[in-house]
Short mmCIF file of C-alpha atoms and ligand atoms in Angstrom, two decimals:
data_model
loop_
_atom_site.label_atom_id
_atom_site.label_comp_id
_atom_site.label_asym_id
_atom_site.label_seq_id
_atom_site.Cartn_x
_atom_site.Cartn_y
_atom_site.Cartn_z
CA MET A 1 0.23 0.20 -0.17
CA GLU A 2 1.16 2.99 -0.93
CA ARG A 3 1.62 5.96 1.68
CA LYS A 4 -0.31 9.21 1.49
CA ILE A 5 -0.05 12.12 3.38
CA LEU A 6 -2.14 15.42 3.88
CA LEU A 7 -0.17 18.63 4.84
CA LEU A 8 -1.92 21.53 6.43
CA GLY A 9 0.13 25.30 6.73
CA GLY A 10 -1.01 28.05 8.61
CA SER A 11 -0.30 31.34 10.60
CA ALA A 12 -2.23 34.48 11.49
CA GLY A 13 -6.02 34.12 10.83
CA GLY A 14 -5.19 30.47 9.03
CA PHE A 15 -4.83 28.43 12.87
CA SER A 16 -8.48 29.12 13.98
CA VAL A 17 -9.61 28.02 10.21
CA ILE A 18 -7.78 24.84 9.97
CA LEU A 19 -8.97 23.89 13.75
CA ASN A 20 -12.72 24.49 12.49
CA ILE A 21 -11.81 22.19 9.77
CA ILE A 22 -10.35 19.47 12.11
CA LYS A 23 -13.22 19.71 14.53
CA ALA A 24 -15.77 19.62 11.68
CA LEU A 25 -14.65 16.14 10.61
CA GLU A 26 -17.35 13.40 11.23
CA ARG A 27 -15.57 10.65 10.04
CA PRO A 28 -11.60 9.97 10.86
CA ILE A 29 -9.42 10.31 7.78
CA GLN A 30 -7.70 7.81 6.89
CA ARG A 31 -4.44 9.41 5.85
CA PRO A 32 -2.04 11.33 8.53
CA ILE A 33 -2.27 14.83 8.56
CA ILE A 34 0.38 17.28 9.52
CA VAL A 35 -0.60 20.35 10.95
CA ILE A 36 1.85 23.47 10.69
CA VAL A 37 1.36 26.60 12.48
CA HIS A 38 2.84 29.56 13.53
CA ARG A 39 2.52 29.47 17.43
CA ASN A 40 4.48 31.06 20.42
CA PRO A 41 6.26 28.13 22.21
CA LYS A 42 5.35 30.32 24.91
CA TYR A 43 2.03 29.51 24.87
CA ALA A 44 2.57 26.08 23.51
CA SER A 45 -0.93 25.06 24.26
CA SER A 46 -2.59 21.25 24.92
CA ILE A 47 -4.81 21.76 21.60
CA GLU A 48 -3.38 18.27 20.83
CA ASP A 49 -5.31 17.39 23.91
CA THR A 50 -8.75 19.23 23.59
CA LEU A 51 -9.11 18.17 19.44
CA SER A 52 -8.18 13.95 20.72
CA LYS A 53 -10.71 14.20 23.47
CA ALA A 54 -13.11 15.82 20.99
CA LEU A 55 -12.46 13.48 18.16
CA LEU A 56 -12.65 9.97 16.97
CA GLN A 57 -9.01 10.10 16.30
CA LYS A 58 -5.46 10.68 17.94
CA VAL A 59 -4.19 13.91 17.65
CA LYS A 60 -0.84 14.50 19.16
CA THR A 61 2.64 16.67 19.12
CA ALA A 62 5.02 15.08 16.19
CA ASP A 63 7.84 13.19 18.41
CA ASP A 64 11.34 12.69 17.18
CA LYS A 65 11.50 9.58 15.27
CA GLU A 66 8.08 8.64 15.60
CA THR A 67 6.69 6.40 12.50
CA ILE A 68 3.97 8.52 10.93
CA GLU A 69 0.90 6.68 11.41
CA ASP A 70 -2.25 6.56 9.22
CA GLY A 71 -5.78 8.15 11.39
CA THR A 72 -3.30 10.11 12.88
CA ILE A 73 -3.05 14.17 13.22
CA TYR A 74 0.35 15.31 14.03
CA PHE A 75 1.02 18.72 15.00
CA ALA A 76 4.45 20.66 14.61
CA PRO A 77 6.17 21.04 17.70
CA ALA A 78 6.31 24.97 18.85
CA GLY A 79 9.93 25.86 18.59
CA TYR A 80 11.03 23.10 16.33
CA HIS A 81 11.18 22.44 12.69
CA LEU A 82 9.63 19.30 11.81
CA LEU A 83 11.43 17.07 8.94
CA ILE A 84 9.97 14.15 7.26
CA GLU A 85 12.25 10.95 6.84
CA PRO A 86 12.69 8.55 3.72
CA ASP A 87 11.44 5.91 5.84
CA TYR A 88 8.29 7.61 6.85
CA SER A 89 9.12 8.90 10.65
CA PHE A 90 9.57 12.34 11.94
CA SER A 91 12.85 14.46 12.55
CA LEU A 92 13.15 17.62 14.63
CA ASP A 93 15.47 20.45 13.48
CA ILE A 94 16.38 23.23 16.06
CA SER A 95 17.98 25.44 13.13
CA GLU A 96 17.30 29.11 12.30
CA PRO A 97 13.97 30.35 11.89
CA VAL A 98 12.70 30.17 7.74
CA GLN A 99 10.69 33.04 7.39
CA TYR A 100 11.29 34.55 10.63
CA SER A 101 9.03 30.51 11.81
CA ARG A 102 10.03 27.47 13.44
CA PRO A 103 8.59 25.51 12.69
CA SER A 104 8.29 26.47 8.77
CA ILE A 105 6.12 25.25 6.62
CA ASP A 106 8.53 25.44 4.16
CA VAL A 107 10.89 22.78 5.75
CA THR A 108 7.77 20.64 6.58
CA PHE A 109 6.59 20.76 3.10
CA GLU A 110 10.07 20.77 1.15
CA SER A 111 11.17 17.68 3.13
CA ALA A 112 7.57 15.79 2.83
CA ALA A 113 8.06 16.42 -1.85
CA GLU A 114 10.36 14.39 -2.13
CA VAL A 115 9.32 11.31 0.21
CA TYR A 116 5.48 11.77 -0.47
CA LYS A 117 5.92 12.64 -4.14
CA GLU A 118 2.69 12.05 -6.15
CA ASN A 119 0.83 10.86 -2.34
CA CYS A 120 1.71 14.31 -1.47
CA ALA A 121 -1.37 16.98 -0.93
CA ALA A 122 -0.87 20.22 1.05
CA ILE A 123 -3.06 23.38 1.57
CA LEU A 124 -1.58 26.75 2.44
CA PHE A 125 -3.81 29.13 4.68
CA SER A 126 -4.43 32.46 5.88
CA GLY A 127 -1.17 34.08 6.78
CA ALA A 128 1.11 36.97 7.65
CA ASN A 129 4.26 36.34 5.72
CA HIS A 130 5.76 34.59 3.03
CA ASP A 131 6.17 30.84 4.58
CA GLY A 132 4.64 27.98 2.50
CA ALA A 133 4.66 29.36 -0.84
CA GLN A 134 8.70 27.45 -1.98
CA GLY A 135 7.64 24.32 -0.04
CA LEU A 136 4.47 24.24 -1.91
CA LEU A 137 6.00 24.71 -5.31
CA MET A 138 8.59 21.96 -3.99
CA ILE A 139 5.80 19.50 -3.79
CA LYS A 140 3.91 20.26 -6.75
CA LYS A 141 7.59 19.85 -8.74
CA TYR A 142 7.37 16.40 -7.40
CA GLY A 143 4.08 15.82 -8.45
CA GLY A 144 2.10 16.07 -5.36
CA LYS A 145 -1.09 18.39 -5.03
CA THR A 146 -1.16 21.55 -4.00
CA TYR A 147 -4.02 24.21 -2.70
CA VAL A 148 -4.21 27.40 -1.68
CA GLN A 149 -6.87 29.03 0.54
CA ASP A 150 -8.55 31.69 -1.15
CA PRO A 151 -6.86 35.18 -0.92
CA LEU A 152 -10.13 36.54 -1.05
CA ASP A 153 -11.46 34.07 2.07
CA ALA A 154 -8.16 34.77 4.13
CA GLU A 155 -8.37 36.75 6.99
CA VAL A 156 -4.68 37.74 5.82
CA PRO A 157 -3.91 36.69 2.12
CA ILE A 158 -0.22 37.54 2.64
CA MET A 159 0.27 33.94 3.01
CA PRO A 160 -1.12 32.00 -0.13
CA GLN A 161 -0.96 34.94 -2.17
CA SER A 162 2.44 34.28 -2.20
CA ALA A 163 1.64 30.69 -3.22
CA ILE A 164 0.19 32.06 -5.60
CA ASP A 165 2.83 35.20 -7.01
CA LEU A 166 4.92 31.62 -7.45
CA ASN A 167 2.26 29.69 -9.28
CA ALA A 168 2.94 27.21 -6.57
CA GLN A 169 -0.98 25.87 -6.91
CA ASP A 170 -2.79 23.85 -8.77
CA LYS A 171 -6.27 25.46 -7.50
CA ILE A 172 -7.14 27.92 -4.80
CA LEU A 173 -10.06 26.77 -2.95
CA SER A 174 -12.56 28.75 -1.01
CA ILE A 175 -12.85 27.51 2.85
CA ALA A 176 -16.15 25.57 1.85
CA GLU A 177 -14.42 24.15 -1.19
CA ILE A 178 -11.23 22.89 1.34
CA LYS A 179 -13.49 21.03 3.68
CA ASP A 180 -15.49 19.23 0.71
CA TYR A 181 -11.49 17.95 -0.39
CA ILE A 182 -10.86 16.98 2.84
CA ILE A 183 -14.39 15.18 3.82
CA GLN A 184 -14.02 13.32 0.48
CA LEU A 185 -10.38 11.78 1.90
CA THR A 186 -11.86 10.39 5.00
CA MET B 1 17.79 17.82 -8.73
CA VAL B 2 14.38 19.75 -8.79
CA GLU B 3 15.22 23.38 -9.68
CA LEU B 4 12.96 25.73 -8.20
CA SER B 5 12.15 28.56 -11.36
CA THR B 6 12.22 31.59 -9.47
CA LYS B 7 14.70 31.62 -6.96
CA VAL B 8 17.97 29.88 -8.00
CA ALA B 9 16.98 27.46 -4.95
CA VAL B 10 18.04 23.48 -5.51
CA MET B 11 17.39 20.51 -3.58
CA ILE B 12 19.31 16.92 -4.12
CA THR B 13 17.50 14.12 -3.68
CA PHE B 14 18.01 11.79 -1.42
CA GLU B 15 19.67 9.43 -3.96
CA GLU B 16 22.36 12.39 -4.26
CA LEU B 17 22.93 12.65 -0.93
CA GLU B 18 23.53 8.74 -0.28
CA GLY B 19 26.44 9.72 -2.99
CA ILE B 20 27.88 12.55 -1.19
CA ILE B 21 28.21 10.54 2.10
CA ASP B 22 29.61 7.40 0.32
CA VAL B 23 32.35 10.12 -0.80
CA VAL B 24 32.93 11.69 2.24
CA LYS B 25 33.18 8.37 3.81
CA ASN B 26 35.37 6.37 1.43
CA LEU B 27 37.71 9.41 0.63
CA HIS B 28 37.69 11.75 4.02
CA GLY B 29 37.11 8.96 6.41
CA TYR B 30 34.15 11.00 8.47
CA ASP B 31 31.09 8.56 8.51
CA VAL B 32 27.78 10.54 8.78
CA SER B 33 25.76 8.16 7.89
CA GLY B 34 24.33 7.46 11.37
CA TYR B 35 22.99 11.20 10.71
CA THR B 36 19.03 12.15 9.94
CA ARG B 37 18.55 12.14 5.68
CA SER B 38 16.00 14.95 6.02
CA SER B 39 18.54 17.13 7.99
CA LEU B 40 21.37 16.35 6.32
CA LYS B 41 19.80 16.76 2.99
CA ARG B 42 18.70 20.12 3.85
CA ARG B 43 22.37 21.58 5.17
CA VAL B 44 23.91 20.22 1.76
CA THR B 45 21.25 22.23 0.12
CA ARG B 46 22.72 25.15 1.73
CA ILE B 47 26.13 24.63 1.11
CA MET B 48 25.16 24.54 -2.32
CA GLU B 49 23.59 27.71 -2.38
CA LEU B 50 25.55 29.41 -0.01
CA ASN B 51 28.90 28.23 -2.49
CA LYS B 52 26.78 28.49 -6.21
CA LEU B 53 27.52 25.04 -7.04
CA ASP B 54 25.89 22.12 -8.58
CA LEU B 55 26.16 19.08 -7.71
CA VAL B 56 29.05 18.09 -9.80
CA GLU B 57 30.63 21.18 -8.64
CA LEU B 58 29.92 20.17 -4.95
CA LYS B 59 31.52 16.29 -5.55
CA SER B 60 34.31 17.67 -7.20
CA LYS B 61 35.29 20.13 -4.66
CA LEU B 62 34.99 17.49 -1.78
CA ILE B 63 37.01 14.99 -3.74
CA ASN B 64 40.01 17.75 -5.07
CA GLN B 65 40.01 20.92 -3.43
CA PRO B 66 42.20 20.54 -0.29
CA GLY B 67 40.01 21.51 2.96
CA PHE B 68 36.56 21.65 1.54
CA ILE B 69 35.83 18.62 3.62
CA THR B 70 36.57 20.50 6.79
CA TYR B 71 34.55 23.18 5.17
CA PHE B 72 31.66 20.98 4.61
CA LEU B 73 31.69 19.27 7.92
CA GLN B 74 31.46 22.10 9.89
CA GLU B 75 28.87 23.20 7.93
CA ILE B 76 26.51 20.18 7.75
CA THR B 77 26.26 20.49 11.81
CA VAL B 78 23.25 22.57 13.22
CA ASN B 79 24.78 24.67 15.98
CA VAL B 80 22.21 27.34 17.13
CA THR B 81 22.25 27.38 20.64
CA GLU B 82 21.41 29.98 23.29
CA MET B 83 22.45 30.68 26.93
CA PHE B 84 19.58 29.41 29.29
CA ARG B 85 16.91 27.83 26.01
CA ASP B 86 14.67 26.68 28.19
CA PRO B 87 14.81 28.11 31.62
CA GLU B 88 12.58 25.95 32.93
CA PHE B 89 14.86 23.44 32.52
CA TYR B 90 17.43 25.45 34.22
CA LYS B 91 15.45 25.26 36.94
CA ALA B 92 14.83 21.82 37.19
CA VAL B 93 18.65 21.32 37.28
CA LYS B 94 18.46 23.56 40.12
CA THR B 95 16.28 21.46 42.21
CA ASP B 96 16.61 18.27 40.85
CA VAL B 97 20.22 17.52 39.81
CA PHE B 98 22.17 20.15 42.09
CA PRO B 99 21.38 18.91 45.76
CA TYR B 100 23.15 15.76 44.76
CA LEU B 101 26.23 17.33 42.83
CA ALA B 102 26.63 18.89 46.29
CA THR B 103 27.21 15.82 48.10
CA TYR B 104 30.25 14.93 45.92
CA PRO B 105 34.00 16.37 46.76
CA HIS B 106 34.57 16.63 42.95
CA ILE B 107 32.03 17.29 40.54
CA LYS B 108 32.87 16.28 37.03
CA LEU B 109 29.93 17.96 34.00
CA TRP B 110 30.33 17.12 30.43
CA SER B 111 28.31 19.10 27.79
CA ALA B 112 28.43 16.43 25.03
CA GLY B 113 27.80 18.70 21.71
CA CYS B 114 28.11 22.15 23.20
CA SER B 115 28.33 24.32 19.89
CA THR B 116 29.99 27.95 20.48
CA GLY B 117 29.42 27.47 24.65
CA GLU B 118 26.54 28.95 25.57
CA GLU B 119 24.78 25.79 27.58
CA VAL B 120 28.49 25.57 29.01
CA TYR B 121 28.64 28.78 30.63
CA SER B 122 24.76 28.75 31.66
CA LEU B 123 25.53 25.86 33.56
CA ALA B 124 28.55 27.50 35.16
CA ILE B 125 26.70 30.13 36.09
CA LEU B 126 24.09 28.26 37.96
CA LEU B 127 26.79 26.36 39.87
CA LYS B 128 28.19 29.71 40.78
CA GLU B 129 25.65 30.52 42.36
CA ALA B 130 24.78 27.49 43.63
CA GLY B 131 28.60 27.72 45.24
CA LEU B 132 29.24 24.90 43.78
CA TYR B 133 31.89 26.02 40.92
CA GLN B 134 35.13 25.86 42.66
CA ARG B 135 34.69 22.25 42.74
CA ALA B 136 33.45 21.92 39.70
CA PHE B 137 34.79 20.69 36.20
CA ILE B 138 32.67 21.26 33.30
CA TYR B 139 33.86 19.63 29.81
CA GLY B 140 32.22 21.31 26.87
CA THR B 141 32.71 18.95 23.64
CA ASP B 142 31.87 19.03 19.90
CA ILE B 143 32.78 17.47 16.51
CA ASN B 144 32.74 21.15 15.07
CA THR B 145 35.84 22.85 15.71
CA LYS B 146 35.01 26.07 14.35
CA VAL B 147 32.53 26.45 17.29
CA LEU B 148 34.66 25.39 19.89
CA GLU B 149 37.18 28.37 18.95
CA LYS B 150 34.20 30.61 19.65
CA ALA B 151 33.11 28.78 22.69
CA LYS B 152 36.83 29.41 23.95
CA ARG B 153 36.84 33.18 22.89
CA GLY B 154 33.34 33.44 24.83
CA ILE B 155 32.34 36.59 23.17
CA TYR B 156 28.94 37.25 22.03
CA SER B 157 26.83 39.78 20.79
CA LEU B 158 25.22 42.00 23.00
CA ILE B 159 22.12 42.26 21.90
CA LYS B 160 21.73 38.22 21.73
CA VAL B 161 23.08 38.49 25.61
CA LYS B 162 20.31 41.16 26.28
CA GLU B 163 18.28 38.16 25.35
CA TYR B 164 19.45 35.62 27.51
CA SER B 165 19.17 37.60 30.57
CA GLU B 166 15.81 37.09 30.11
CA ASN B 167 15.90 33.48 30.17
CA PHE B 168 18.29 33.87 32.53
CA ILE B 169 15.48 35.98 34.95
CA LYS B 170 13.54 33.05 34.36
CA THR B 171 15.64 30.86 36.06
CA ASP B 172 14.93 32.30 39.36
CA PRO B 173 18.53 33.09 39.86
CA LYS B 174 20.23 34.97 42.93
CA SER B 175 22.55 37.73 40.66
CA SER B 176 22.07 39.79 37.06
CA LEU B 177 23.86 38.08 34.03
CA SER B 178 25.39 41.26 33.63
CA GLU B 179 27.82 40.22 36.70
CA TYR B 180 28.99 37.63 34.58
CA TYR B 181 30.35 39.11 31.31
CA THR B 182 31.92 42.35 30.14
CA ALA B 183 30.35 44.73 28.00
CA MET B 184 32.22 46.42 24.99
CA TYR B 185 31.16 48.17 22.49
CA ASN B 186 28.39 45.38 20.65
CA ALA B 187 29.99 42.52 22.32
CA ALA B 188 29.84 40.98 25.42
CA THR B 189 32.48 38.81 27.19
CA ILE B 190 32.68 36.40 29.53
CA ASN B 191 34.76 36.91 32.58
CA ASN B 192 37.92 34.74 33.06
CA SER B 193 36.46 33.88 36.84
CA LEU B 194 34.04 31.64 35.07
CA LYS B 195 35.99 29.98 32.00
CA GLN B 196 38.69 28.64 34.98
CA ASN B 197 37.28 25.15 35.50
CA ILE B 198 35.92 24.63 31.99
CA LEU B 199 38.09 22.95 29.21
CA PHE B 200 36.37 23.10 25.32
CA THR B 201 37.72 20.41 23.65
CA GLN B 202 37.11 18.04 20.65
CA HIS B 203 34.79 15.11 20.94
CA SER B 204 32.80 12.91 18.77
CA LEU B 205 29.69 10.88 19.46
CA VAL B 206 30.36 8.95 16.05
CA SER B 207 33.60 7.93 16.64
CA ASP B 208 35.07 8.48 20.03
CA GLN B 209 35.17 6.59 23.20
CA ALA B 210 34.39 7.65 26.71
CA PHE B 211 37.12 9.77 28.04
CA ASN B 212 36.04 10.33 31.96
CA GLU B 213 33.34 9.62 34.60
CA PHE B 214 30.95 12.41 35.09
CA GLN B 215 28.44 13.16 37.88
CA MET B 216 26.05 15.11 35.23
CA ILE B 217 25.96 14.72 31.73
CA THR B 218 24.19 17.12 29.22
CA CYS B 219 23.66 16.39 25.86
CA ARG B 220 20.79 18.92 24.55
CA ASN B 221 19.46 19.25 20.91
CA VAL B 222 21.64 17.11 19.43
CA LEU B 223 20.30 13.23 19.44
CA ILE B 224 17.54 14.72 16.93
CA TYR B 225 20.01 14.44 14.33
CA PHE B 226 20.97 11.16 14.92
CA ASP B 227 19.00 8.38 13.46
CA THR B 228 17.54 5.65 15.95
CA ASN B 229 20.88 3.70 16.01
CA LEU B 230 22.87 6.17 16.17
CA GLN B 231 21.12 7.57 18.86
CA GLU B 232 21.26 3.99 20.59
CA LYS B 233 24.80 3.87 20.52
CA VAL B 234 25.34 7.61 22.00
CA LEU B 235 23.26 6.78 24.80
CA ASP B 236 25.11 3.87 25.44
CA LEU B 237 27.96 6.03 25.73
CA PHE B 238 26.64 8.18 27.86
CA TYR B 239 25.31 5.38 30.28
CA ASP B 240 29.04 4.08 30.73
CA SER B 241 30.52 7.73 30.97
CA LEU B 242 27.95 8.08 33.61
CA CYS B 243 28.99 7.32 37.99
CA HIS B 244 26.72 5.59 39.88
CA LEU B 245 23.73 7.89 40.33
CA GLY B 246 24.99 10.57 38.03
CA PHE B 247 22.67 12.37 35.88
CA LEU B 248 21.56 12.82 31.87
CA CYS B 249 20.07 15.54 31.14
CA LEU B 250 18.51 15.79 27.32
CA GLY B 251 16.92 18.29 25.22
CA SER B 252 13.04 19.23 25.49
CA LYS B 253 12.33 16.92 22.61
CA GLU B 254 14.76 13.94 23.47
CA SER B 255 13.60 11.21 25.93
CA LEU B 256 15.14 8.01 26.57
CA VAL B 257 11.72 6.09 25.81
CA ASN B 258 12.89 4.07 22.98
CA TYR B 259 16.07 3.35 24.45
CA LYS B 260 16.90 -0.64 25.29
CA ASN B 261 18.64 0.57 28.47
CA ALA B 262 16.06 2.97 29.99
CA GLY B 263 15.21 0.75 32.68
CA LYS B 264 18.85 1.55 34.08
CA PHE B 265 17.85 5.06 34.62
CA LYS B 266 15.33 7.00 36.88
CA VAL B 267 13.33 9.59 35.48
CA VAL B 268 13.59 12.51 37.83
CA ASN B 269 12.17 15.45 35.96
CA LYS B 270 9.76 13.87 32.72
CA LYS B 271 8.79 17.40 31.49
CA HIS B 272 12.64 18.27 31.27
CA ASN B 273 14.09 15.01 30.46
CA ILE B 274 16.88 14.64 33.20
CA TYR B 275 17.63 10.76 34.26
CA GLN B 276 19.52 9.21 36.50
CA LYS B 277 21.99 6.17 35.86
CA ILE B 278 20.85 3.39 38.86
CA GLY B 279 21.45 -0.08 37.13
C1 SAM C 301 21.96 22.32 18.30
S1 SAM C 301 23.16 22.40 18.47
C2 SAM C 301 23.02 22.23 19.93
C3 SAM C 301 23.73 23.40 21.32
C4 SAM C 301 23.44 22.89 22.89
N1 SAM C 301 23.40 22.12 23.05
C5 SAM C 301 21.92 23.34 22.84
O1 SAM C 301 20.89 22.65 23.45
O2 SAM C 301 21.76 24.74 22.62
C6 SAM C 301 24.19 20.84 18.36
C7 SAM C 301 25.51 20.58 18.63
O3 SAM C 301 25.79 18.80 18.24
C8 SAM C 301 27.07 18.86 17.70
N2 SAM C 301 27.19 17.71 16.92
C9 SAM C 301 26.88 16.91 15.50
N3 SAM C 301 27.49 15.88 15.73
C10 SAM C 301 27.91 15.75 16.79
C11 SAM C 301 29.28 14.28 16.80
N4 SAM C 301 28.89 13.39 16.15
N5 SAM C 301 29.41 14.73 17.84
C12 SAM C 301 29.54 15.48 18.76
N6 SAM C 301 29.40 16.75 18.79
C13 SAM C 301 28.11 17.04 17.51
C14 SAM C 301 26.64 20.25 16.46
O4 SAM C 301 28.46 20.51 16.00
C15 SAM C 301 26.24 21.10 17.42
O5 SAM C 301 27.21 21.91 17.89
#
């Protein structure tokens, strides 16, 4: 069986949208989901626990060298970049922030691109910087599917717009379309 | 190689990376095969970007240009560090570890993968505050000689040190960080009195053996760059290098959960990954 992955990246205005989408899931999603959001390490919250209780599937912070399992939603830990190894496990990295961000969406997207190739799907949400655009482009180059939240829909359009400027997306989706897309993965 | 149209950014493939790992090993005798591929890939790509090299040029430099291998090895390690990174961890060291250390007439500490020395000086300051510094000796080791030179000099940017003092305050200190350095222009130089009982020296966790017996070992944010086999090997080395009841302190995302000899350690502080050798 081929391993698949769904990556969700967002920053200002994107975090809440991603959370709402996840919370609205009525059935567990088969393929693993990785969420990369910029959050302050100081408030590195227990959102994973809260979601895990509310949902029918496992939600957790990604651990170093943990094997990526189906049916699980992983969050990138605050303060570290989240990388994906060719053997489908995570590695953490504390190198310099990228686009002022650690975790950086670019870093995880770029690292997933070659591992999952055409089995990688990624969505870039609202945000106030340029993180994620290069990574999305890399996923596209490796044959993965790339989507951005419609900048018109986004609280802060800078992030999805910078991906569109690179033509990194296969499709621009409204929030409703993103929900539909994710639900058809369940 | 996958080229991104907009920037000159390139990203080598995992297969190409294996080729480079082979060259480094077969030609130069350095084994980096235990490092995580995803991080190596980023670091090698970064070297190529910085030097505007394509894969062929990189390989040719590795093979033909004397000294390039040294530069290469220095650049593939990630050296990002801070003083009092994770202040809560240092607080835990003070409360959970220092009372034990205080019972020894001589205290030997080892910071493995100390990078540019900030972690070592942080420990030294805590030891000073606790009145333990005079009987303590700290070895700071790293594979990268370039960062060790910086560690020895103990000169840091004043702006950064000002940030570190905010970390320091969170450790509930008795003193102010400014008591331990001298500021001049934009630089903060660590005081000589703090350097006395410290030795920075090269040691590779991949290829070197145990060199002393310690009451406390810190190895933080180093294991994340190693695959599980190398992690296991390095943890064995730490086990062998600790005295009975000695302490092992790992980074905030590193633990012994997957270590085969975890049972020989007691968890002293779960949140901050502080362990004590009991078996
Ligand atoms: C991210 S820094 C960690 C610095 C510090 N311990 C901290 O937590 O802030 C990782 C360090 O591990 C060192 N390192 C990598 N491989 C090593 C090896 N094989 N032996 C010793 N040190 C190594 C790197 O050179 C780098 O300085």
